[in-house]
Amino acid sequence: CILTKSMKDVMTLYSLGYNAVATHSESEYINPDFIRHITGRFKNVILFFDNDIQGKNYTQKLSEKFCLNFMYIPEESGQKDISDFFKTYGKNETEKLLKQLLNESN
């Protein structure tokens, strides 16, 4: 399951066959019970927030607190999240990128 920041990212990931859940923002407190529920239900839970400063800081904090793997859209793509990447590069390139990022995050 991929934990991300927005419903547009969840919808993009879902359209590509991935389970995803959105938080309300990249600054919101996440209840540990929610993380326990998600990690109990899915074998792998991966953080996938924006690749800007706020997204990276939030990812680092959650990763350390809950021992979760994470991934980011490459900065050189010029995009901050998966829905923007999909809009710019299309379905095939997005699928390739997700496979690559998921392999690297495990």
Short mmCIF file of C-alpha atoms in Angstrom, two decimals, residues 12 16 51 73-98 101:
data_model
loop_
_atom_site.label_atom_id
_atom_site.label_comp_id
_atom_site.label_asym_id
_atom_site.label_seq_id
_atom_site.Cartn_x
_atom_site.Cartn_y
_atom_site.Cartn_z
CA THR A 12 -3.54 7.99 -10.22
CA LEU A 16 -2.33 1.88 -12.37
CA ASN A 51 9.76 15.63 -3.52
CA ILE A 73 9.60 11.29 -7.90
CA PRO A 74 13.09 12.04 -9.28
CA GLU A 75 13.81 15.77 -9.09
CA GLU A 76 15.19 15.78 -12.63
CA SER A 77 11.71 14.92 -13.92
CA GLY A 78 10.60 18.43 -12.98
CA GLN A 79 7.48 17.02 -11.28
CA LYS A 80 6.65 17.00 -7.57
CA ASP A 81 4.20 14.10 -7.36
CA ILE A 82 2.94 11.05 -9.25
CA SER A 83 -0.18 12.70 -10.65
CA ASP A 84 1.88 15.54 -12.16
CA PHE A 85 4.34 12.99 -13.55
CA PHE A 86 1.48 11.01 -15.12
CA LYS A 87 0.01 14.17 -16.66
CA THR A 88 3.36 15.14 -18.17
CA TYR A 89 4.82 11.77 -19.19
CA GLY A 90 1.81 9.49 -19.65
CA LYS A 91 0.82 6.05 -18.48
CA ASN A 92 3.70 3.96 -19.88
CA GLU A 93 6.46 6.15 -18.44
CA THR A 94 4.63 6.36 -15.11
CA GLU A 95 4.33 2.58 -14.91
CA LYS A 96 8.06 2.21 -15.67
CA LEU A 97 8.96 4.79 -13.03
CA LEU A 98 6.78 3.18 -10.35
CA LEU A 101 11.00 3.21 -7.55
#
